[in-house]
Short mmCIF file of C-alpha atoms in Angstrom, two decimals:
data_model
loop_
_atom_site.label_atom_id
_atom_site.label_comp_id
_atom_site.label_asym_id
_atom_site.label_seq_id
_atom_site.Cartn_x
_atom_site.Cartn_y
_atom_site.Cartn_z
CA MET A 198 54.77 -75.51 -28.46
CA PRO A 199 53.55 -72.53 -30.26
CA LEU A 200 50.74 -72.89 -32.81
CA SER A 201 51.94 -72.44 -36.24
CA ASP A 202 50.09 -70.50 -38.91
CA ASP A 203 49.14 -73.85 -40.64
CA GLN A 204 47.49 -75.16 -37.54
CA PRO A 205 43.65 -74.52 -37.29
CA HIS A 206 42.70 -71.53 -35.04
CA THR A 207 39.75 -71.56 -32.64
CA ARG A 208 37.90 -68.16 -32.63
CA THR A 209 35.66 -67.25 -29.67
CA ARG A 210 32.76 -64.63 -30.50
CA LEU A 211 31.75 -62.26 -27.64
CA PRO A 212 27.97 -61.09 -27.13
CA VAL A 213 27.59 -57.86 -28.76
CA ALA A 214 27.42 -55.94 -25.56
CA GLU A 215 30.85 -57.31 -24.23
CA GLN A 216 32.78 -56.58 -27.63
CA THR A 217 35.41 -53.93 -27.45
CA THR A 218 35.70 -51.42 -30.21
CA PRO A 219 38.72 -49.47 -30.80
CA ALA A 220 38.41 -45.85 -29.92
CA THR A 221 38.11 -43.47 -32.77
CA GLY A 222 38.10 -39.71 -33.35
CA ARG A 223 34.40 -39.68 -33.49
CA GLN A 224 33.87 -40.53 -29.80
CA ALA A 225 35.89 -37.35 -28.84
CA ARG A 226 33.86 -35.20 -30.91
CA PRO A 227 30.83 -34.94 -28.46
CA LEU A 228 33.12 -33.91 -25.51
CA ARG A 229 34.86 -31.14 -27.58
CA THR A 230 31.58 -29.86 -28.65
CA LEU A 231 30.54 -29.68 -24.80
CA LEU A 232 33.50 -28.06 -23.65
CA THR A 233 33.03 -25.34 -26.60
CA VAL A 234 29.46 -24.64 -25.75
CA LEU A 235 30.54 -24.22 -21.95
CA GLY A 236 33.19 -21.81 -22.89
CA ILE A 237 30.80 -19.55 -24.97
CA VAL A 238 28.40 -19.55 -21.98
CA THR A 239 31.13 -18.63 -19.70
CA LEU A 240 32.09 -15.55 -21.94
CA LEU A 241 28.59 -14.44 -22.32
CA VAL A 242 28.12 -14.36 -18.51
CA VAL A 243 31.32 -12.35 -18.02
CA ALA A 244 30.50 -9.96 -20.62
CA VAL A 245 27.01 -9.14 -19.16
CA ALA A 246 28.44 -8.90 -15.76
CA VAL A 247 31.10 -6.36 -16.96
CA ALA A 248 28.27 -4.41 -19.06
CA ASN A 249 26.21 -4.19 -15.66
CA ARG A 250 28.98 -3.07 -13.61
CA ASP A 251 29.64 -0.20 -16.02
CA LYS A 252 26.13 1.11 -16.09
CA PRO A 253 25.37 3.98 -13.34
CA ALA A 254 23.21 2.82 -10.70
CA ALA A 255 19.54 4.25 -10.38
CA GLY A 256 19.42 6.93 -7.82
CA ARG A 257 23.24 7.55 -8.06
CA GLY A 258 23.15 9.78 -11.10
CA GLY A 259 22.02 7.10 -13.46
CA THR A 260 18.62 6.30 -15.02
CA SER A 261 15.76 5.13 -13.01
CA THR A 262 12.72 3.27 -14.28
CA SER A 263 10.64 4.34 -11.28
CA GLY A 264 8.34 7.40 -11.47
CA ASP A 265 10.91 9.99 -10.01
CA ARG A 266 12.19 11.11 -13.36
CA ALA A 267 11.42 14.38 -14.51
CA PRO A 268 8.23 15.04 -16.63
CA GLY A 269 8.88 14.79 -20.31
CA ALA A 270 11.77 12.24 -19.71
CA GLY A 271 9.78 9.44 -21.16
CA ALA A 272 7.93 8.67 -17.92
CA SER A 273 5.19 10.35 -15.78
CA PRO A 274 6.15 11.34 -12.25
CA ASP A 275 5.34 8.94 -9.32
CA ARG A 276 1.86 10.06 -8.09
CA THR A 277 2.34 8.68 -4.72
CA ALA A 278 6.00 9.77 -4.11
CA ALA A 279 6.60 12.20 -1.20
CA SER A 280 6.70 15.80 -2.73
CA GLY A 281 8.70 17.37 -0.04
CA GLN A 282 6.17 19.81 1.20
CA GLN A 283 6.01 20.24 4.78
CA PRO A 284 2.70 19.77 6.93
CA VAL A 285 0.82 22.85 7.59
CA ALA A 286 1.89 24.54 10.96
CA THR A 287 -1.60 26.18 11.98
CA THR A 288 -4.36 24.24 13.54
CA SER A 289 -8.21 25.03 14.28
CA ASN A 290 -9.87 22.63 16.90
CA GLY A 291 -6.90 20.35 16.50
CA ILE A 292 -7.37 19.84 12.81
CA GLY A 293 -4.61 21.19 10.31
CA THR A 294 -5.62 24.36 8.21
CA GLY A 295 -4.15 26.80 6.11
CA TYR A 296 -3.22 24.58 3.09
CA PRO A 297 -1.45 25.94 0.10
CA HIS A 298 -3.63 27.11 -3.08
CA THR A 299 -2.09 24.00 -5.09
CA ASP A 300 -3.10 20.64 -6.22
CA GLN A 301 -0.61 19.36 -3.42
CA GLY A 302 -2.38 21.75 -0.91
CA ALA A 303 -5.75 20.22 -1.83
CA GLN A 304 -4.55 16.70 -1.28
CA SER A 305 -2.96 17.25 1.96
CA ALA A 306 -6.25 18.95 3.02
CA ALA A 307 -8.22 15.96 1.74
CA ALA A 308 -5.97 13.59 3.86
CA ASN A 309 -6.34 15.45 7.01
CA TYR A 310 -9.87 16.00 6.64
CA ALA A 311 -10.41 12.15 6.06
CA VAL A 312 -8.69 11.78 9.55
CA ALA A 313 -11.28 14.31 11.29
CA LEU A 314 -14.23 12.64 9.45
CA GLY A 315 -13.24 9.24 10.65
CA SER A 316 -12.51 10.18 14.08
CA ALA A 317 -14.47 9.18 17.30
CA ASP A 318 -15.63 12.91 17.54
CA MET A 319 -18.12 12.21 14.81
CA PHE A 320 -20.14 9.85 17.08
CA ARG A 321 -21.06 12.76 19.36
CA THR A 322 -23.37 15.69 18.17
CA ASP A 323 -21.41 18.52 19.66
CA SER A 324 -17.93 17.47 18.66
CA ARG A 325 -19.24 16.27 15.18
CA ARG A 326 -20.52 19.74 14.37
CA THR A 327 -17.29 21.32 15.73
CA VAL A 328 -15.37 19.17 13.17
CA LEU A 329 -17.57 20.10 10.23
CA ALA A 330 -17.54 23.98 11.14
CA THR A 331 -13.76 23.43 10.71
CA VAL A 332 -13.47 21.62 7.60
CA ALA A 333 -16.61 22.53 5.68
CA ASP A 334 -17.14 25.47 3.23
CA PRO A 335 -19.76 27.66 4.93
CA THR A 336 -21.93 27.61 2.08
CA ALA A 337 -22.15 23.99 2.28
CA LEU A 338 -22.11 23.44 6.00
CA PRO A 339 -25.98 23.24 6.59
CA ALA A 340 -26.31 20.38 4.15
CA LEU A 341 -23.33 18.45 5.49
CA GLN A 342 -24.46 18.88 8.78
CA ALA A 343 -27.85 17.52 8.21
CA ARG A 344 -26.59 14.74 6.04
CA LEU A 345 -24.22 13.49 8.90
CA ASP A 346 -26.73 14.06 11.74
CA GLN A 347 -28.70 11.48 9.63
CA ALA A 348 -25.73 9.12 9.61
CA PHE A 349 -24.60 9.25 13.07
CA THR A 350 -28.00 8.29 14.53
CA PRO A 351 -28.53 6.78 18.01
CA GLU A 352 -29.09 3.60 16.26
CA THR A 353 -25.64 3.94 14.74
CA ASN A 354 -23.92 4.44 17.94
CA ALA A 355 -25.64 1.52 19.47
CA ARG A 356 -24.36 -0.83 16.73
CA TYR A 357 -20.88 0.35 17.80
CA GLY A 358 -21.80 -0.21 21.60
CA LEU A 359 -22.25 3.37 22.53
CA ASP A 360 -25.19 5.24 24.02
CA ALA A 361 -27.45 7.75 22.21
CA GLN A 362 -24.67 10.45 23.07
CA GLY A 363 -21.72 8.65 21.72
CA LYS A 364 -20.19 7.56 24.89
CA ALA A 365 -18.50 4.27 25.56
CA PRO A 366 -19.79 1.99 28.55
CA ARG A 367 -17.98 2.39 31.79
CA ASN A 368 -14.50 0.56 31.81
CA LEU A 369 -14.54 0.34 27.70
CA THR A 370 -12.85 2.68 25.46
CA PHE A 371 -14.17 3.37 22.05
CA ILE A 372 -11.75 3.74 19.34
CA SER A 373 -12.19 5.24 15.80
CA ARG A 374 -9.18 6.16 13.78
CA THR A 375 -8.45 6.67 10.21
CA VAL A 376 -5.09 6.23 8.39
CA PRO A 377 -4.74 7.56 4.84
CA ILE A 378 -2.82 5.31 2.58
CA GLY A 379 -2.73 7.67 -0.29
CA THR A 380 -4.36 10.31 -2.30
CA ASN A 381 -5.56 10.77 -5.97
CA LEU A 382 -6.27 14.13 -7.61
CA VAL A 383 -9.15 13.58 -9.64
CA ASN A 384 -9.90 17.06 -10.71
CA TYR A 385 -8.37 20.49 -9.66
CA SER A 386 -10.44 23.56 -9.85
CA ASP A 387 -11.00 26.49 -7.55
CA THR A 388 -14.79 25.70 -7.69
CA GLY A 389 -14.64 22.12 -7.16
CA THR A 390 -11.24 20.12 -6.78
CA ALA A 391 -12.13 16.49 -6.13
CA VAL A 392 -9.50 14.21 -4.19
CA GLU A 393 -10.03 10.62 -3.38
CA VAL A 394 -8.21 9.36 -0.12
CA TRP A 395 -7.78 5.67 0.23
CA CYS A 396 -7.96 4.77 4.02
CA ASN A 397 -7.70 2.30 6.65
CA SER A 398 -9.54 2.70 9.76
CA LEU A 399 -9.84 1.10 13.02
CA VAL A 400 -13.30 0.98 15.09
CA GLY A 401 -14.24 -0.71 18.10
CA LEU A 402 -14.44 -1.20 21.75
CA THR A 403 -11.55 -2.33 23.80
CA GLY A 404 -11.96 -3.53 27.62
CA LYS A 405 -12.35 -6.91 29.22
CA THR A 406 -16.03 -6.99 28.51
CA SER A 407 -16.24 -5.63 25.08
CA GLU A 408 -18.30 -7.80 22.81
CA ILE A 409 -17.37 -5.35 19.60
CA PRO A 410 -13.43 -5.63 19.43
CA VAL A 411 -11.57 -3.41 17.26
CA SER A 412 -11.48 -4.32 13.65
CA GLU A 413 -10.09 -2.65 10.54
CA ASN A 414 -11.96 -1.53 7.45
CA TRP A 415 -10.82 -0.31 4.17
CA TYR A 416 -12.65 2.34 2.02
CA THR A 417 -12.23 5.08 -0.34
CA LEU A 418 -13.36 8.61 0.64
CA GLY A 419 -14.00 11.10 -2.11
CA ILE A 420 -13.81 14.74 -1.00
CA THR A 421 -14.67 17.62 -3.21
CA MET A 422 -13.50 21.00 -2.01
CA ARG A 423 -13.60 24.63 -3.00
CA TRP A 424 -11.08 27.23 -2.53
CA THR A 425 -12.29 29.91 -0.11
CA GLY A 426 -9.98 32.44 -0.75
CA SER A 427 -7.64 31.42 2.16
CA ASP A 428 -8.15 27.68 2.43
CA TRP A 429 -9.44 24.33 1.02
CA LYS A 430 -12.87 23.53 2.45
CA ILE A 431 -15.16 20.76 1.96
CA ILE A 432 -18.33 20.93 -0.08
CA ASP A 433 -19.29 17.32 -0.80
CA TYR A 434 -18.12 13.92 0.04
CA SER A 435 -18.84 10.34 -0.86
CA ARG A 436 -17.86 7.00 0.41
CA LYS A 437 -17.04 3.38 -1.40
CA ALA A 438 -15.68 0.17 0.14
CA GLY A 439 -12.10 -1.01 -0.50
CA PRO A 440 -9.85 -1.72 -2.06
CA ALA A 441 -8.89 -3.92 0.62
CA PRO A 442 -5.66 -6.20 0.78
CA LEU A 443 -5.60 -9.69 2.15
CA PRO A 444 -5.43 -9.89 5.86
CA ALA A 445 -2.16 -10.66 7.37
CA ASP A 446 -1.32 -14.06 8.88
CA GLN A 447 -0.57 -12.86 12.46
CA LYS A 448 -1.85 -13.10 15.84
CA ALA A 449 -4.46 -10.26 16.76
CA ALA A 450 -3.46 -8.15 19.87
CA THR A 451 -5.46 -8.47 22.98
CA SER A 452 -7.90 -5.62 23.92
CA GLU A 453 -5.35 -4.19 26.41
CA GLU A 454 -2.61 -4.16 23.70
CA ILE A 455 -4.90 -2.21 21.40
CA THR A 456 -6.04 0.29 24.12
CA GLY A 457 -2.42 0.86 25.14
CA ALA A 458 -1.19 1.25 21.30
CA VAL A 459 -3.69 3.87 20.67
CA GLN A 460 -3.03 5.83 23.76
CA GLN A 461 0.78 5.65 23.06
CA PHE A 462 0.87 6.23 19.40
CA GLY A 463 -0.40 9.77 18.38
CA GLY A 464 -1.86 10.60 14.90
CA PHE A 465 -0.31 12.68 12.29
CA ARG A 466 -0.75 15.68 10.07
CA TYR A 467 -0.47 14.59 6.47
CA ALA A 468 0.94 16.30 3.68
CA ARG A 469 1.38 15.57 0.03
#
């Protein structure tokens, strides 16, 4: 029979963790707050995307933060960007000559002269003097020739596996090639234009019996030139090590591969 209100009731008290609490409006508030925040963030993302879409892209008539803006537009020109000037068309003893009487012409001359001064021709007396006669100012030629004759001695040649005349042993090929990475105009003047040329060079012997494998070397060549009336010519030079980047994590080529690459890939004439 049903219990009457007058009869005593038995109450069971649950542990706190098991008690149920009627839902209230307070519990719904965190969820509504989270949904509101997510909605605001979504609107901001959409607004940024629309704003970026409406901006003109750099290089297509818009504003660029690189150094290719016109001088006076808030940024200086990129000193290492290609200038559009063509390499010189004339040569003397295989070396480019006839550079423009401009700062860019001076940088082009310095880059090409760095290639000549870093070539295998410098290890042989006759070809070294031909190179110097081509790139040096006539008034500075005797001093430069004496200085480089002292640098390229038979002892120097022996360190690279060459004989006293700068020739490689039989069945071996001597490689000395310089690659300009960039130029820096330090000073511009008809009487003494100074250009720094950042270079990477390959030097060594290739062949199955080579004990001096081809290796790379990074250095900066400082070249001072004078305008002779028709071309830029060297009056002085200096050299310092680096800057050298970290070596690449890659397998070194075999001696035969290096020989084939040097014979297959010719050098360049450089222009600023």
